[in-house]
Short mmCIF file of C-alpha atoms in Angstrom, two decimals:
data_model
loop_
_atom_site.label_atom_id
_atom_site.label_comp_id
_atom_site.label_asym_id
_atom_site.label_seq_id
_atom_site.Cartn_x
_atom_site.Cartn_y
_atom_site.Cartn_z
CA UNK A 1 83.03 93.95 161.85
CA UNK A 2 81.28 96.85 163.47
CA UNK A 3 84.11 97.36 165.92
CA UNK A 4 86.75 97.35 163.25
CA UNK A 5 84.86 99.94 161.31
CA UNK A 6 84.54 102.03 164.45
CA UNK A 7 88.29 101.66 165.04
CA UNK A 8 89.03 102.84 161.57
CA UNK A 9 86.93 105.90 162.07
CA UNK A 10 88.63 106.58 165.37
CA UNK A 11 92.08 106.31 163.84
CA UNK A 12 91.05 108.74 161.17
CA UNK A 13 91.64 106.13 158.45
CA UNK A 14 88.14 106.18 157.08
CA UNK A 15 88.18 109.85 156.17
CA UNK A 16 91.38 109.49 154.20
CA UNK A 17 90.28 106.34 152.29
CA UNK A 18 86.86 107.54 151.24
CA UNK A 19 86.61 108.54 147.61
CA UNK A 20 85.65 112.13 146.98
CA UNK A 21 84.40 113.38 143.64
CA UNK A 22 86.10 116.70 144.22
CA UNK A 23 89.09 116.62 146.51
CA UNK A 24 89.15 119.97 148.29
CA UNK A 25 92.80 119.68 149.25
CA UNK A 26 94.86 122.09 147.16
CA UNK A 27 97.39 119.48 146.08
CA UNK A 28 99.86 119.72 143.21
CA UNK A 29 98.79 117.12 140.63
CA UNK A 30 102.29 117.23 139.11
CA UNK A 31 103.59 115.59 142.29
CA UNK A 32 100.94 112.85 142.48
CA UNK A 33 101.62 109.25 141.44
CA UNK A 34 99.38 107.82 138.68
CA UNK A 35 97.47 105.72 141.23
CA UNK A 36 96.74 105.74 144.97
CA UNK A 37 97.65 109.36 145.63
CA UNK A 38 95.08 112.08 146.25
CA UNK A 39 91.81 111.81 144.32
CA UNK A 40 91.75 114.15 141.31
CA UNK A 41 90.09 117.54 141.79
CA UNK A 42 90.40 119.98 138.88
CA UNK A 43 90.16 118.45 135.41
CA UNK A 44 92.94 120.54 133.90
CA UNK A 45 95.02 119.67 130.88
CA UNK A 46 97.29 122.72 130.59
CA UNK A 47 99.96 120.83 132.51
CA UNK A 48 100.57 117.13 132.85
CA UNK A 49 102.73 114.93 134.99
CA UNK A 50 102.81 112.35 132.20
CA UNK A 51 101.98 114.19 128.98
CA UNK A 52 101.75 110.93 126.99
CA UNK A 53 98.18 110.45 128.28
CA UNK A 54 97.16 113.89 127.04
CA UNK A 55 98.57 112.99 123.60
CA UNK A 56 96.73 109.65 123.63
CA UNK A 57 93.45 111.43 124.44
CA UNK A 58 93.95 113.79 121.48
CA UNK A 59 94.82 110.90 119.17
CA UNK A 60 91.90 108.75 120.30
CA UNK A 61 89.43 111.62 119.84
CA UNK A 62 90.77 112.16 116.32
CA UNK A 63 89.86 108.51 115.60
CA UNK A 64 86.18 109.02 116.44
CA UNK A 65 83.85 106.89 114.31
CA UNK A 66 80.29 105.58 114.37
CA UNK A 67 79.37 102.00 113.43
CA UNK A 68 76.43 103.22 111.32
CA UNK A 69 78.85 104.97 108.98
CA UNK A 70 79.99 101.58 107.73
CA UNK A 71 77.64 99.85 105.32
CA UNK A 72 77.41 96.19 106.28
CA UNK A 73 74.39 95.28 104.12
CA UNK A 74 76.44 93.26 101.60
CA UNK A 75 77.72 91.06 104.44
CA UNK A 76 74.26 89.54 104.81
CA UNK A 77 74.50 88.06 101.32
CA UNK A 78 78.10 86.93 101.90
CA UNK A 79 77.17 85.26 105.19
CA UNK A 80 74.68 82.98 103.46
CA UNK A 81 77.48 81.77 101.18
CA UNK A 82 79.74 80.70 104.05
CA UNK A 83 80.08 77.03 104.95
CA UNK A 84 78.75 75.88 108.33
CA UNK A 85 82.28 75.72 109.78
CA UNK A 86 83.01 79.23 108.49
CA UNK A 87 79.76 80.53 110.01
CA UNK A 88 80.85 78.99 113.32
CA UNK A 89 84.21 80.81 113.06
CA UNK A 90 82.64 84.13 112.16
CA UNK A 91 79.92 84.13 114.82
CA UNK A 92 82.10 82.71 117.59
CA UNK A 93 84.65 85.46 117.04
CA UNK A 94 81.97 88.12 117.20
CA UNK A 95 80.74 86.62 120.47
CA UNK A 96 84.24 86.63 121.92
CA UNK A 97 84.84 90.23 120.85
CA UNK A 98 81.48 91.22 122.29
CA UNK A 99 82.60 89.71 125.58
CA UNK A 100 85.97 91.49 125.51
CA UNK A 101 84.46 94.88 124.80
CA UNK A 102 81.64 94.35 127.31
CA UNK A 103 84.38 94.01 129.92
CA UNK A 104 86.56 96.80 128.58
CA UNK A 105 83.69 99.23 128.15
CA UNK A 106 83.20 99.38 131.91
CA UNK A 107 86.10 97.86 133.82
CA UNK A 108 88.87 100.45 133.37
CA UNK A 109 86.38 103.04 134.64
CA UNK A 110 85.21 101.05 137.63
CA UNK A 111 88.59 99.61 138.60
CA UNK A 112 90.95 102.48 137.85
CA UNK A 113 89.03 105.76 138.17
CA UNK A 114 88.52 105.50 141.97
CA UNK A 115 92.28 105.14 142.50
CA UNK A 116 93.70 107.44 139.79
CA UNK A 117 95.39 110.61 140.98
CA UNK A 118 96.27 112.62 137.87
CA UNK A 119 93.71 114.29 135.57
CA UNK A 120 95.29 113.28 132.25
CA UNK A 121 95.21 109.58 133.16
CA UNK A 122 91.66 109.92 134.50
CA UNK A 123 90.43 111.39 131.22
CA UNK A 124 92.46 108.95 129.16
CA UNK A 125 90.77 106.06 131.01
CA UNK A 126 87.32 107.52 130.35
CA UNK A 127 88.16 108.13 126.68
CA UNK A 128 89.56 104.61 126.30
CA UNK A 129 86.49 102.99 127.87
CA UNK A 130 84.15 105.13 125.80
CA UNK A 131 85.72 103.84 122.61
CA UNK A 132 85.24 100.27 123.80
CA UNK A 133 81.53 101.06 124.05
CA UNK A 134 81.61 102.16 120.40
CA UNK A 135 83.07 98.74 119.61
CA UNK A 136 80.27 97.04 121.53
CA UNK A 137 77.71 99.08 119.60
CA UNK A 138 79.32 98.05 116.34
CA UNK A 139 78.84 94.34 117.17
CA UNK A 140 75.12 94.98 117.60
CA UNK A 141 75.19 96.82 114.26
CA UNK A 142 76.87 93.85 112.54
CA UNK A 143 74.69 91.19 114.17
CA UNK A 144 71.42 93.03 113.64
CA UNK A 145 72.24 93.21 109.95
CA UNK A 146 72.95 89.47 109.77
CA UNK A 147 70.09 88.15 111.88
CA UNK A 148 67.38 90.73 112.35
CA UNK A 149 66.99 89.53 115.91
CA UNK A 150 70.43 88.77 117.37
CA UNK A 151 69.11 87.83 120.86
CA UNK A 152 70.16 84.18 120.66
CA UNK A 153 73.74 85.20 119.79
CA UNK A 154 73.96 87.57 122.76
CA UNK A 155 72.45 85.10 125.21
CA UNK A 156 74.92 82.43 124.15
CA UNK A 157 77.75 84.67 125.39
CA UNK A 158 76.67 83.98 128.98
CA UNK A 159 76.01 80.28 128.29
CA UNK A 160 78.85 79.17 126.01
CA UNK A 161 81.49 77.39 128.13
CA UNK A 162 84.40 78.45 125.91
CA UNK A 163 83.45 82.12 126.22
CA UNK A 164 82.66 81.89 129.93
CA UNK A 165 86.04 80.36 130.64
CA UNK A 166 87.73 83.37 129.07
CA UNK A 167 85.40 85.83 130.75
CA UNK A 168 86.29 84.40 134.17
CA UNK A 169 90.00 84.68 133.54
CA UNK A 170 89.84 88.25 132.25
CA UNK A 171 87.49 89.63 134.88
CA UNK A 172 89.11 88.01 137.93
CA UNK A 173 92.00 90.52 138.17
CA UNK A 174 89.64 93.46 137.74
CA UNK A 175 87.16 92.05 140.25
CA UNK A 176 89.87 91.42 142.82
CA UNK A 177 91.23 94.97 142.54
CA UNK A 178 87.73 96.46 142.65
CA UNK A 179 86.76 94.47 145.75
CA UNK A 180 89.94 95.36 147.65
CA UNK A 181 89.60 99.01 146.66
CA UNK A 182 86.05 98.96 148.05
CA UNK A 183 87.26 97.42 151.33
CA UNK A 184 90.02 100.00 151.56
CA UNK A 185 87.65 102.87 150.81
CA UNK A 186 85.11 101.83 153.43
CA UNK A 187 87.22 100.15 156.12
CA UNK A 188 90.77 101.35 155.48
CA UNK A 189 93.89 99.23 155.82
CA UNK A 190 93.67 96.24 158.14
CA UNK A 191 92.33 92.71 158.37
CA UNK A 192 88.65 92.60 157.51
CA UNK A 193 86.34 89.61 157.71
CA UNK A 194 83.60 89.70 155.11
CA UNK A 195 81.08 86.81 154.96
CA UNK A 196 83.45 84.67 157.03
CA UNK A 197 86.40 85.31 154.75
CA UNK A 198 89.43 87.21 155.95
CA UNK A 199 90.97 89.93 153.77
CA UNK A 200 94.23 91.67 154.56
CA UNK A 201 94.13 95.13 153.07
CA UNK A 202 97.38 97.07 152.96
CA UNK A 203 98.59 99.67 150.50
CA UNK A 204 101.16 97.12 149.33
CA UNK A 205 98.54 94.46 148.55
CA UNK A 206 96.39 97.03 146.77
CA UNK A 207 99.32 98.04 144.60
CA UNK A 208 100.19 94.41 143.86
CA UNK A 209 96.61 93.78 142.75
CA UNK A 210 96.75 96.90 140.59
CA UNK A 211 100.00 95.72 139.00
CA UNK A 212 98.63 92.26 138.19
CA UNK A 213 95.38 93.74 136.88
CA UNK A 214 97.24 96.15 134.60
CA UNK A 215 99.29 93.25 133.23
CA UNK A 216 96.12 91.28 132.56
CA UNK A 217 94.57 94.29 130.76
CA UNK A 218 97.76 94.78 128.79
CA UNK A 219 97.72 91.13 127.67
CA UNK A 220 94.07 91.50 126.71
CA UNK A 221 94.72 94.54 124.52
CA UNK A 222 97.93 92.98 123.18
CA UNK A 223 96.82 89.59 121.94
CA UNK A 224 93.29 88.59 122.88
CA UNK A 225 91.72 90.33 119.90
CA UNK A 226 94.18 89.06 117.32
CA UNK A 227 92.84 85.57 116.62
CA UNK A 228 89.49 87.06 115.67
CA UNK A 229 91.12 89.94 113.78
CA UNK A 230 93.06 87.38 111.72
CA UNK A 231 89.88 85.44 110.85
CA UNK A 232 88.03 88.63 109.90
CA UNK A 233 90.83 89.80 107.62
CA UNK A 234 91.18 86.31 106.12
CA UNK A 235 87.52 86.57 105.05
CA UNK A 236 88.23 90.03 103.62
CA UNK A 237 91.18 88.65 101.64
CA UNK A 238 88.54 86.54 99.85
CA UNK A 239 86.36 89.64 99.45
CA UNK A 240 83.85 88.30 101.98
CA UNK A 241 82.28 90.13 104.91
CA UNK A 242 84.02 93.36 103.95
CA UNK A 243 81.71 95.65 105.91
CA UNK A 244 82.60 93.70 109.01
CA UNK A 245 86.28 93.90 108.09
CA UNK A 246 86.08 97.66 107.74
CA UNK A 247 84.62 97.93 111.24
CA UNK A 248 87.26 95.59 112.65
CA UNK A 249 89.98 97.74 111.05
CA UNK A 250 88.67 100.74 112.96
CA UNK A 251 88.50 98.67 116.14
CA UNK A 252 92.04 97.35 115.71
CA UNK A 253 93.34 100.89 115.25
CA UNK A 254 91.73 101.86 118.58
CA UNK A 255 93.01 98.72 120.32
CA UNK A 256 96.56 99.50 119.22
CA UNK A 257 96.27 102.87 120.94
CA UNK A 258 94.86 101.29 124.11
CA UNK A 259 97.75 98.86 124.16
CA UNK A 260 100.20 101.74 123.88
CA UNK A 261 98.66 103.26 127.01
CA UNK A 262 98.99 100.12 129.13
CA UNK A 263 102.57 99.65 127.88
CA UNK A 264 103.35 103.20 128.97
CA UNK A 265 101.82 102.66 132.42
CA UNK A 266 103.75 99.41 132.97
CA UNK A 267 107.02 100.92 131.76
CA UNK A 268 106.61 104.13 133.77
CA UNK A 269 106.31 101.92 136.85
CA UNK A 270 109.11 99.52 135.97
CA UNK A 271 111.56 102.31 135.09
CA UNK A 272 110.90 104.08 138.39
CA UNK A 273 109.40 107.13 136.66
CA UNK A 274 106.27 107.18 138.81
CA UNK A 275 105.60 105.55 142.19
CA UNK A 276 108.87 104.02 143.53
CA UNK A 277 106.90 101.28 145.31
CA UNK A 278 105.41 100.23 141.96
CA UNK A 279 108.97 99.86 140.60
CA UNK A 280 109.72 97.43 143.45
CA UNK A 281 106.49 95.53 142.80
CA UNK A 282 107.20 95.37 139.05
CA UNK A 283 110.50 93.68 139.82
CA UNK A 284 109.15 91.41 142.55
CA UNK A 285 106.16 90.25 140.49
CA UNK A 286 107.79 90.00 137.08
CA UNK A 287 107.32 86.22 136.93
CA UNK A 288 103.61 86.56 137.72
CA UNK A 289 103.33 89.23 135.01
CA UNK A 290 104.96 86.87 132.53
CA UNK A 291 102.63 84.03 133.59
CA UNK A 292 99.58 86.24 133.05
CA UNK A 293 100.78 86.92 129.51
CA UNK A 294 101.64 83.28 128.78
CA UNK A 295 98.25 82.15 130.11
CA UNK A 296 96.58 84.54 127.69
CA UNK A 297 98.69 83.11 124.86
CA UNK A 298 97.67 79.55 125.80
CA UNK A 299 94.00 80.55 125.96
CA UNK A 300 94.14 82.21 122.56
CA UNK A 301 95.60 79.03 121.10
CA UNK A 302 92.77 77.04 122.71
CA UNK A 303 90.36 79.50 121.19
CA UNK A 304 91.88 78.89 117.74
CA UNK A 305 91.35 75.17 118.32
CA UNK A 306 87.72 75.72 119.27
CA UNK A 307 87.15 77.90 116.19
CA UNK A 308 88.48 75.28 113.81
CA UNK A 309 86.95 72.24 115.52
CA UNK A 310 84.37 71.82 112.72
CA UNK A 311 86.82 72.52 109.91
CA UNK A 312 89.17 75.26 108.73
CA UNK A 313 88.57 78.22 106.47
CA UNK A 314 90.41 79.02 103.26
CA UNK A 315 93.70 80.76 103.99
CA UNK A 316 93.80 79.95 107.70
CA UNK A 317 94.15 76.96 109.96
CA UNK A 318 94.74 76.34 113.62
CA UNK A 319 98.52 75.92 113.37
CA UNK A 320 99.23 79.10 111.44
CA UNK A 321 96.94 81.05 113.74
CA UNK A 322 98.79 79.71 116.80
CA UNK A 323 102.10 80.73 115.22
CA UNK A 324 100.69 84.20 114.66
CA UNK A 325 99.69 84.44 118.33
CA UNK A 326 103.26 83.51 119.32
CA UNK A 327 104.70 86.03 116.87
CA UNK A 328 102.52 88.85 118.20
CA UNK A 329 103.20 87.76 121.80
CA UNK A 330 106.97 88.04 121.23
CA UNK A 331 106.56 91.62 120.09
CA UNK A 332 104.17 92.61 122.85
CA UNK A 333 106.13 90.92 125.63
CA UNK A 334 109.46 92.47 124.65
CA UNK A 335 107.79 95.91 124.71
CA UNK A 336 107.25 95.56 128.47
CA UNK A 337 110.59 93.91 129.25
CA UNK A 338 109.36 90.31 129.33
CA UNK A 339 111.66 89.07 126.53
CA UNK A 340 110.70 87.02 123.47
CA UNK A 341 109.81 83.53 124.74
CA UNK A 342 108.81 82.01 121.39
CA UNK A 343 111.12 80.82 118.60
CA UNK A 344 109.13 82.28 115.73
CA UNK A 345 111.02 85.06 113.89
CA UNK A 346 108.92 85.95 110.84
CA UNK A 347 105.28 86.97 110.62
CA UNK A 348 103.33 83.91 109.40
CA UNK A 349 100.44 86.16 108.25
CA UNK A 350 102.21 89.09 106.55
CA UNK A 351 99.01 90.28 104.82
CA UNK A 352 97.58 91.15 108.25
CA UNK A 353 99.67 94.32 108.22
CA UNK A 354 97.72 95.68 105.24
CA UNK A 355 94.66 95.72 107.46
CA UNK A 356 96.32 96.87 110.67
CA UNK A 357 97.89 100.04 109.28
CA UNK A 358 95.94 103.22 109.70
CA UNK A 359 97.38 104.90 106.63
CA UNK A 360 94.82 107.38 105.34
CA UNK A 361 95.79 107.05 101.70
CA UNK A 362 96.94 103.53 101.12
CA UNK A 363 93.98 101.23 101.59
CA UNK A 364 93.99 97.47 101.13
CA UNK A 365 92.93 96.78 97.53
CA UNK A 366 90.21 94.43 98.76
CA UNK A 367 88.37 97.32 100.33
CA UNK A 368 85.30 98.48 98.49
CA UNK A 369 85.68 102.05 99.68
CA UNK A 370 88.04 104.10 101.79
CA UNK A 371 87.09 103.84 105.44
CA UNK A 372 89.13 106.73 106.70
CA UNK A 373 88.57 110.34 105.93
CA UNK A 374 89.36 113.70 107.40
CA UNK A 375 86.87 115.32 109.73
CA UNK A 376 86.95 118.97 110.71
CA UNK A 377 90.01 119.84 108.68
CA UNK A 378 89.85 123.61 108.33
CA UNK A 379 92.52 125.68 106.65
CA UNK A 380 92.99 128.58 109.02
CA UNK A 381 96.01 130.07 107.24
CA UNK A 382 95.09 133.40 105.71
CA UNK A 383 97.65 135.06 103.46
CA UNK A 384 97.67 138.67 102.32
CA UNK A 385 96.80 137.71 98.73
CA UNK A 386 93.84 135.45 99.65
CA UNK A 387 91.43 138.35 99.09
CA UNK A 388 92.91 139.49 95.77
CA UNK A 389 89.87 138.41 93.82
CA UNK A 390 87.45 140.35 96.01
CA UNK A 391 86.25 143.75 94.88
CA UNK A 392 84.18 146.19 96.88
CA UNK B 1 125.26 112.65 99.99
CA UNK B 2 123.16 109.59 100.63
CA UNK B 3 122.89 108.39 104.22
CA UNK B 4 123.79 104.77 104.89
CA UNK B 5 121.76 102.37 106.98
CA UNK B 6 123.65 99.35 108.25
CA UNK B 7 121.41 96.50 109.35
CA UNK B 8 122.94 93.95 111.70
CA UNK B 9 121.35 90.54 111.81
CA UNK B 10 121.98 88.14 114.67
CA UNK B 11 121.21 84.76 113.24
CA UNK B 12 122.80 81.91 115.21
CA UNK B 13 126.28 82.96 116.41
CA UNK B 14 127.56 84.85 113.41
CA UNK B 15 126.18 88.35 113.00
CA UNK B 16 125.83 89.42 109.39
CA UNK B 17 125.63 92.98 108.15
CA UNK B 18 124.21 94.68 105.12
CA UNK B 19 124.34 98.33 104.22
CA UNK B 20 121.65 100.13 102.24
CA UNK B 21 121.20 103.72 101.13
CA UNK B 22 118.51 105.89 102.63
CA UNK B 23 116.49 107.69 99.96
CA UNK B 24 113.00 107.24 101.37
CA UNK B 25 110.27 108.98 103.32
CA UNK B 26 111.04 107.07 106.48
CA UNK B 27 113.20 104.24 107.78
CA UNK B 28 110.41 101.64 107.51
CA UNK B 29 109.96 102.35 103.78
CA UNK B 30 113.70 102.10 103.31
CA UNK B 31 113.85 98.66 104.97
CA UNK B 32 110.78 97.27 103.23
CA UNK B 33 111.84 98.41 99.74
CA UNK B 34 115.18 96.70 100.36
CA UNK B 35 113.33 93.49 101.28
CA UNK B 36 114.45 93.63 104.88
CA UNK B 37 111.51 92.25 106.86
CA UNK B 38 110.20 94.70 109.44
CA UNK B 39 106.98 94.35 111.36
CA UNK B 40 104.62 97.32 111.24
CA UNK B 41 100.98 98.06 111.95
CA UNK B 42 99.80 101.65 112.22
CA UNK B 43 102.60 103.45 110.31
CA UNK B 44 101.74 106.53 112.37
CA UNK B 45 103.95 106.09 115.41
CA UNK B 46 101.28 105.09 117.90
CA UNK B 47 101.33 101.29 117.96
CA UNK B 48 105.03 100.51 118.36
CA UNK B 49 105.06 97.43 116.11
CA UNK B 50 108.09 98.76 114.18
CA UNK B 51 110.17 99.32 117.33
CA UNK B 52 113.84 98.89 116.31
CA UNK B 53 117.12 98.82 118.20
CA UNK B 54 119.45 101.67 117.26
CA UNK B 55 123.10 100.61 117.64
CA UNK B 56 124.83 103.73 116.34
CA UNK B 57 123.92 107.13 114.92
CA UNK B 58 120.93 109.43 115.33
CA UNK B 59 117.45 109.71 113.88
CA UNK B 60 114.93 112.52 113.73
CA UNK B 61 111.18 112.06 114.04
CA UNK B 62 108.77 113.16 111.35
CA UNK B 63 105.94 113.22 113.87
CA UNK B 64 105.62 112.93 117.64
CA UNK B 65 105.86 109.20 118.38
CA UNK B 66 103.20 108.09 120.89
CA UNK B 67 104.21 104.43 121.21
CA UNK B 68 106.44 103.44 124.08
CA UNK B 69 110.11 103.38 123.03
CA UNK B 70 112.84 102.25 125.36
CA UNK B 71 116.28 103.90 125.57
CA UNK B 72 118.23 102.90 122.45
CA UNK B 73 115.07 102.11 120.49
CA UNK B 74 113.50 103.97 117.58
CA UNK B 75 110.21 103.74 115.68
CA UNK B 76 111.05 102.95 112.06
CA UNK B 77 107.72 104.12 110.60
CA UNK B 78 108.11 107.75 111.59
CA UNK B 79 111.82 108.54 111.73
CA UNK B 80 114.68 109.15 109.34
CA UNK B 81 118.42 109.00 109.87
CA UNK B 82 120.28 112.24 110.61
CA UNK B 83 123.59 110.75 109.44
CA UNK B 84 124.73 107.18 108.85
CA UNK B 85 123.08 104.78 111.30
CA UNK B 86 123.43 101.20 112.42
CA UNK B 87 120.36 99.22 113.52
CA UNK B 88 119.48 95.70 114.56
CA UNK B 89 117.30 93.81 112.11
#
């Protein structure tokens, strides 16, 4: 171990792998790939290699919201009226979403920031993760309202087998990329033995791990939230738990934007518009990418089964929810060139779209008040006749 | 002069076509009011749920679409036809 490290230093590898918080090399960020080029130095947004990320940052910031703005007090009364099986559905979904956003609130930062090379993608990643932390805070807001002390709900997230199974599958791609990035940063490329286990670190393997991780994140943003979204909106269709529904609408709007970003990253690679080696990897590992997506689909269906194990809820059952997962998966998979593997053609839950649109004016009739409003809209147009009524 | 939107449907082996007139705010509205099913979520061009294949003609965007669109694809929620167009259902 020690020798290898010494070798790396001798070969000058170590210096080039080590992350620097301000890269002093005067590089042109417009020529950097999205990942694994030079570390970012100046956070500048006047020019972008991929301007889509700058636009996504602007859009995401315009969506800013705080959980406390949504009144969830009526939900407490509604919750008492739910049947035991419905309570199981509601709480289990909140636990699962808490898990998802716990992971997403930190992982893009930890996994991607050390290897990102362009400022607009760096800031997009930070903005994206920050919004996931708002989502996490909103679950505490919802649960505190329902239970006073939500500790037992939170501790079940690290004990419940169904949740843990999903956590392991989601975090493994992140963890693998993070670990290999750490090896590369400290030891450079080469074969490294850590705790008796051999790890071959090459730029190619790092990029493959990045590709698989991005596909896993994309599948997460694309479908993993949708079973719980459907349940939430099915309650709202019955005018139940509407405060919660309003929060989930805001979350789903954010998640749609996050999904757009991972679709852009995957397509920029696949179409050869960024790092040419990533285009090769996208082609070579297409089957693995498809498997990652299909695994997520299978797990979401299992989750639907777990939710409804004690009984269904009005307006939803396991089968229709599984069909919805397939329907959404078709759309999401075709967006990244993975085809439409499922037979389903029509949306089995058409009313979902009333909740998923971010239209500022048209609000679902079930809503008790409009959740979206304009912030900081200032009319800066001044015409010559605007002061006509003034007299000095 | 009303612009025409021809929607091609590929059910089984025989493609069927129907032509509707465009007199709407955007292509999505036009399809939905004519009872042509079209998936949508955000209606603001950032989610990509209304991604549609453009077979012939041109569209213009009413806002800057943020969602990923492939070559030959359009976002129905935030575009309108420039002339007559043909799309896949």
